[in-house]
PDB file of C-alpha atoms in Angstrom:
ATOM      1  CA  UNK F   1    -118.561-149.332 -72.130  1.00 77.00           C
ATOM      2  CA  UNK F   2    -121.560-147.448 -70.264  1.00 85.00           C
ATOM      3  CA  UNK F   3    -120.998-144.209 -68.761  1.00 94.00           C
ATOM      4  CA  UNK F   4    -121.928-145.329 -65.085  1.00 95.00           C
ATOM      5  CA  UNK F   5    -121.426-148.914 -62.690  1.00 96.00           C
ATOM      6  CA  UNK F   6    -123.622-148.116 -59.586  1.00 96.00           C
ATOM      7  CA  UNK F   7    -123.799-150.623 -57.167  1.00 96.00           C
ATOM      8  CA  UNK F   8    -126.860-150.116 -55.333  1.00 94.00           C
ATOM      9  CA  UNK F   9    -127.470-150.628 -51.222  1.00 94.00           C
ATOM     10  CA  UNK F  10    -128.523-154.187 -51.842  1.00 95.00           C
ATOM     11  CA  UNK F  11    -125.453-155.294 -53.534  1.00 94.00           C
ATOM     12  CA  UNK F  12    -126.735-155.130 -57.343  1.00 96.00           C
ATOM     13  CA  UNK F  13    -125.149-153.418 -59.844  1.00 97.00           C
ATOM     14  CA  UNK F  14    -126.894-151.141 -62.765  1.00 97.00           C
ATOM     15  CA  UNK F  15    -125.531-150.158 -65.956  1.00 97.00           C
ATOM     16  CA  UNK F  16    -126.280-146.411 -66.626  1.00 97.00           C
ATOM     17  CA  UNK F  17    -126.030-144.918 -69.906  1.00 97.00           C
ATOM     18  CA  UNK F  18    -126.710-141.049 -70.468  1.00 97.00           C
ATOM     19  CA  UNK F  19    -127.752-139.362 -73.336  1.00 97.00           C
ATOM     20  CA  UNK F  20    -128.652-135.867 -73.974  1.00 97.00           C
ATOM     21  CA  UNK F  21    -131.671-134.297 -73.256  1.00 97.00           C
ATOM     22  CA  UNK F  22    -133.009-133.194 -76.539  1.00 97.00           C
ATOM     23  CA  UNK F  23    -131.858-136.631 -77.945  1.00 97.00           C
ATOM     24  CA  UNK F  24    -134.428-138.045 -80.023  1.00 97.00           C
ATOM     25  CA  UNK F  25    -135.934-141.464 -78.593  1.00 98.00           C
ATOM     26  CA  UNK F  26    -138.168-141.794 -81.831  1.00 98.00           C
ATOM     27  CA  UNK F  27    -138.217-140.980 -85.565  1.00 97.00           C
ATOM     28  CA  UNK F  28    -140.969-139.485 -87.014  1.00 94.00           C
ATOM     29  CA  UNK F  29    -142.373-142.055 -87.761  1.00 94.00           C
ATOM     30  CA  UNK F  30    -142.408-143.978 -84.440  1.00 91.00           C
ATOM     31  CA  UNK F  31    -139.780-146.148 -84.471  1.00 96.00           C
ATOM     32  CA  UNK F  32    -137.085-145.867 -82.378  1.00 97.00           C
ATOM     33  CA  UNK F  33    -134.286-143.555 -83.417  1.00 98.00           C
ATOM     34  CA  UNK F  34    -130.756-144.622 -84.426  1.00 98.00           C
ATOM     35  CA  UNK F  35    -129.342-142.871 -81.074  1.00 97.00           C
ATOM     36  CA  UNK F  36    -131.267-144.443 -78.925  1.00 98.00           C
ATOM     37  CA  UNK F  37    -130.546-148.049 -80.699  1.00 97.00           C
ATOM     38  CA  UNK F  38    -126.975-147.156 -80.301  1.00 97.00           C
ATOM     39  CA  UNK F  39    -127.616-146.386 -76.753  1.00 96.00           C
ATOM     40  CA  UNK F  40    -129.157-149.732 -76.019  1.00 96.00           C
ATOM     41  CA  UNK F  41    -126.696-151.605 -77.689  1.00 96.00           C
ATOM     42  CA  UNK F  42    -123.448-149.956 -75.200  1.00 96.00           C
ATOM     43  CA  UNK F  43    -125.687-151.607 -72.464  1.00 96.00           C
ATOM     44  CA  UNK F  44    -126.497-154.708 -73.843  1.00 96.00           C
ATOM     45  CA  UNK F  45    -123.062-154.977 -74.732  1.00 96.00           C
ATOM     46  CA  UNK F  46    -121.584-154.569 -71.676  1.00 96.00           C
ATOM     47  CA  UNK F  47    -124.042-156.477 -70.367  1.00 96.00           C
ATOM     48  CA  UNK F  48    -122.861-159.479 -72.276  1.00 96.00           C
ATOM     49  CA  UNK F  49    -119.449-158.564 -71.489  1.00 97.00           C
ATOM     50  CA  UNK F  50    -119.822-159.090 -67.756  1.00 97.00           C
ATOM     51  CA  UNK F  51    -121.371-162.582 -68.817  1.00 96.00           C
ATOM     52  CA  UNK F  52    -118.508-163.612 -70.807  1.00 97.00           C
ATOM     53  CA  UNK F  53    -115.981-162.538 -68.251  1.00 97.00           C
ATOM     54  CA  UNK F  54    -117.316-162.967 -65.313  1.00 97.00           C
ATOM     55  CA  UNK F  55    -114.195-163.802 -63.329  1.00 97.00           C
ATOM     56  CA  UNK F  56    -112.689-160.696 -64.215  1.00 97.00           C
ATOM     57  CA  UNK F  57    -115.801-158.508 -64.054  1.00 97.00           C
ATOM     58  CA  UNK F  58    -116.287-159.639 -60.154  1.00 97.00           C
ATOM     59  CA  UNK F  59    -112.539-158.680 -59.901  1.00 97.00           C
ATOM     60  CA  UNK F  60    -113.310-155.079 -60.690  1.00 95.00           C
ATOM     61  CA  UNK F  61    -117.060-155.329 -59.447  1.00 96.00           C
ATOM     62  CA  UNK F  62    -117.234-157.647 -56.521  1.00 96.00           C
ATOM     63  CA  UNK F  63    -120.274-159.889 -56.839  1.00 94.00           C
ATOM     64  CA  UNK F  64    -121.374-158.310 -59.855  1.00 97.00           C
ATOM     65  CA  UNK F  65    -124.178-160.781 -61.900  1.00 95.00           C
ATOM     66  CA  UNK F  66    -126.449-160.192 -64.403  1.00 95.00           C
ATOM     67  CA  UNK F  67    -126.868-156.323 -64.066  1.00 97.00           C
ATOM     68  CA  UNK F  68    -129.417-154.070 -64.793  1.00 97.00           C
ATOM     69  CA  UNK F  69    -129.258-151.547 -67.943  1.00 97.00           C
ATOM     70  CA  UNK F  70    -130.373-148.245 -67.408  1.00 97.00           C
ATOM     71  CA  UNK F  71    -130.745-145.651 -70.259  1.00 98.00           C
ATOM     72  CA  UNK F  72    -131.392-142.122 -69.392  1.00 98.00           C
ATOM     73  CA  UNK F  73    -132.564-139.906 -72.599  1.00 98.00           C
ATOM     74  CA  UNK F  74    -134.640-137.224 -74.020  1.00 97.00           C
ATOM     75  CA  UNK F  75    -137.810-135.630 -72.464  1.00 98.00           C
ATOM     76  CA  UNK F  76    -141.115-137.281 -71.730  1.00 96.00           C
ATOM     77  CA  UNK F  77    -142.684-133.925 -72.657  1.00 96.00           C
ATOM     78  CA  UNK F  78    -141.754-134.144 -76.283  1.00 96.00           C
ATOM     79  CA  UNK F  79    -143.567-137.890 -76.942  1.00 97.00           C
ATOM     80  CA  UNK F  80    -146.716-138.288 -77.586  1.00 96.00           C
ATOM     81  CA  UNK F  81    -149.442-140.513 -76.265  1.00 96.00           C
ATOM     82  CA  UNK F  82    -148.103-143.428 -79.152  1.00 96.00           C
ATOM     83  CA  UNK F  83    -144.802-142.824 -78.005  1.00 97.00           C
ATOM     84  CA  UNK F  84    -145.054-142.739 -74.485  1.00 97.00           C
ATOM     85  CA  UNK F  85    -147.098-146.566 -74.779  1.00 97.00           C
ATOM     86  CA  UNK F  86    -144.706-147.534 -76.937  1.00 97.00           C
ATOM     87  CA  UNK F  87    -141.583-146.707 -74.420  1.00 97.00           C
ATOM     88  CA  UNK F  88    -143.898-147.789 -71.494  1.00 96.00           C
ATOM     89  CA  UNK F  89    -144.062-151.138 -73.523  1.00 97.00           C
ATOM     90  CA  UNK F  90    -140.494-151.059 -73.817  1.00 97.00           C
ATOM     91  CA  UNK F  91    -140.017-150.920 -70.242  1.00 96.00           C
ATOM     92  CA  UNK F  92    -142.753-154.029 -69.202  1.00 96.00           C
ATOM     93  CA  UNK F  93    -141.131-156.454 -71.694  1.00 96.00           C
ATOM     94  CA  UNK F  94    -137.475-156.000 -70.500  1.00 93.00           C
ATOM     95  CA  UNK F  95    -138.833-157.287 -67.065  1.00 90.00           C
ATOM     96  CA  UNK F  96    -136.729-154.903 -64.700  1.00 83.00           C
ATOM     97  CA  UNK F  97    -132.984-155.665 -66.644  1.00 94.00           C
ATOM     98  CA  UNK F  98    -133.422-153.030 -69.019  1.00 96.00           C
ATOM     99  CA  UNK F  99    -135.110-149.357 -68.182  1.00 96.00           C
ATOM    100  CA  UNK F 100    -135.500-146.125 -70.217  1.00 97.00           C
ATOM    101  CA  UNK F 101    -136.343-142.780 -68.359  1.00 97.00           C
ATOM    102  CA  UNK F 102    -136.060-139.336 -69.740  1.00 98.00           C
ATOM    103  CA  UNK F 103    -134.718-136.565 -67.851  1.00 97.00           C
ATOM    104  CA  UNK F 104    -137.935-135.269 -66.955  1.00 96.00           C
ATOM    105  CA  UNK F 105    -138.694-138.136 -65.365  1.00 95.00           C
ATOM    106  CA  UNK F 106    -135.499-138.152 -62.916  1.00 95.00           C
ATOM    107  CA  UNK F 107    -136.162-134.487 -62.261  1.00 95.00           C
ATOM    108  CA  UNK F 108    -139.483-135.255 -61.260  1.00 93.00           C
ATOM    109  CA  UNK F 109    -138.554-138.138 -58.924  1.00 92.00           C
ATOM    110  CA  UNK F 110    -135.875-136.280 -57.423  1.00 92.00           C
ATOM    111  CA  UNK F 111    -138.335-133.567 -56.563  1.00 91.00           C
ATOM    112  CA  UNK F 112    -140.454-136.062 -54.750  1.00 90.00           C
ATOM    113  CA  UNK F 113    -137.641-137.255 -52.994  1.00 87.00           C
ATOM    114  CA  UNK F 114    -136.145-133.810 -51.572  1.00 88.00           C
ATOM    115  CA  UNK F 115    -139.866-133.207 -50.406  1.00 86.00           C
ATOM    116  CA  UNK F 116    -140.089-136.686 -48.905  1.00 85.00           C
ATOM    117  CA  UNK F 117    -136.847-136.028 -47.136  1.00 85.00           C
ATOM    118  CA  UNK F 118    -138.389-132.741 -45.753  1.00 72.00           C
ATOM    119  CA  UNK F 119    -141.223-134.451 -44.045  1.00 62.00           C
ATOM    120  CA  UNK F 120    -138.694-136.076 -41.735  1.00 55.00           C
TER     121      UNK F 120
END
């Protein structure tokens, strides 16, 4: 179970899962860390889930198919340059169904959003 089902505007759905931000994404030794394995494996779970029981997953979430995985975690300000290719890596090879972002990130998108809004 993830913590979030969002069905967005154009009818897809996105798994979010939220972590804390001083949650560790990587050991010291730049591998990924046991929480954030754990993390990714709610999502890919439920993930599989709605595959397996599709029926009954449109039934609560109408039209719901193949949805995206969305892990929010940690702070982009504590990687470093290693980490932050390696988690930009991450992100490429899972092609759009699976996405980290750390809180800092949000925060900073948000910003740009409120300011975009005040343009108009």
């Amino acid at each position: 179970v993830t913590d979030f089902v969002v069905k967005r505007l154009d009818n897809e759905y996105i798994l979010v899962e939220i972590e804390k931000p001083c949650t560790k994404i990587f050991t010291q030794t730049d591998d990924f860390s046991a929480e954030f394995s754990h993390s990714m494996g709610q999502i890919l779970d439920f993930q599989d889930w709605v595959e397996s029981n599709i029926a009954y997953a449109q039934k609560l979430f109408p039209c719901i198919l193949n949805p995206q995985g969305l892990l929010i975690i940690g702070m982009k300000k504590n990687l470093n340059e290693h980490e932050l290719t390696k988690l930009n890596r991450f992100n490429i090879n899972n092609r759009g169904k699976m996405k980290v972002v750390t809180f800092d990130e949000i925060l900073k998108q948000s910003k740009i959003l409120y300011e975009n809004m005040q343009l108009t």
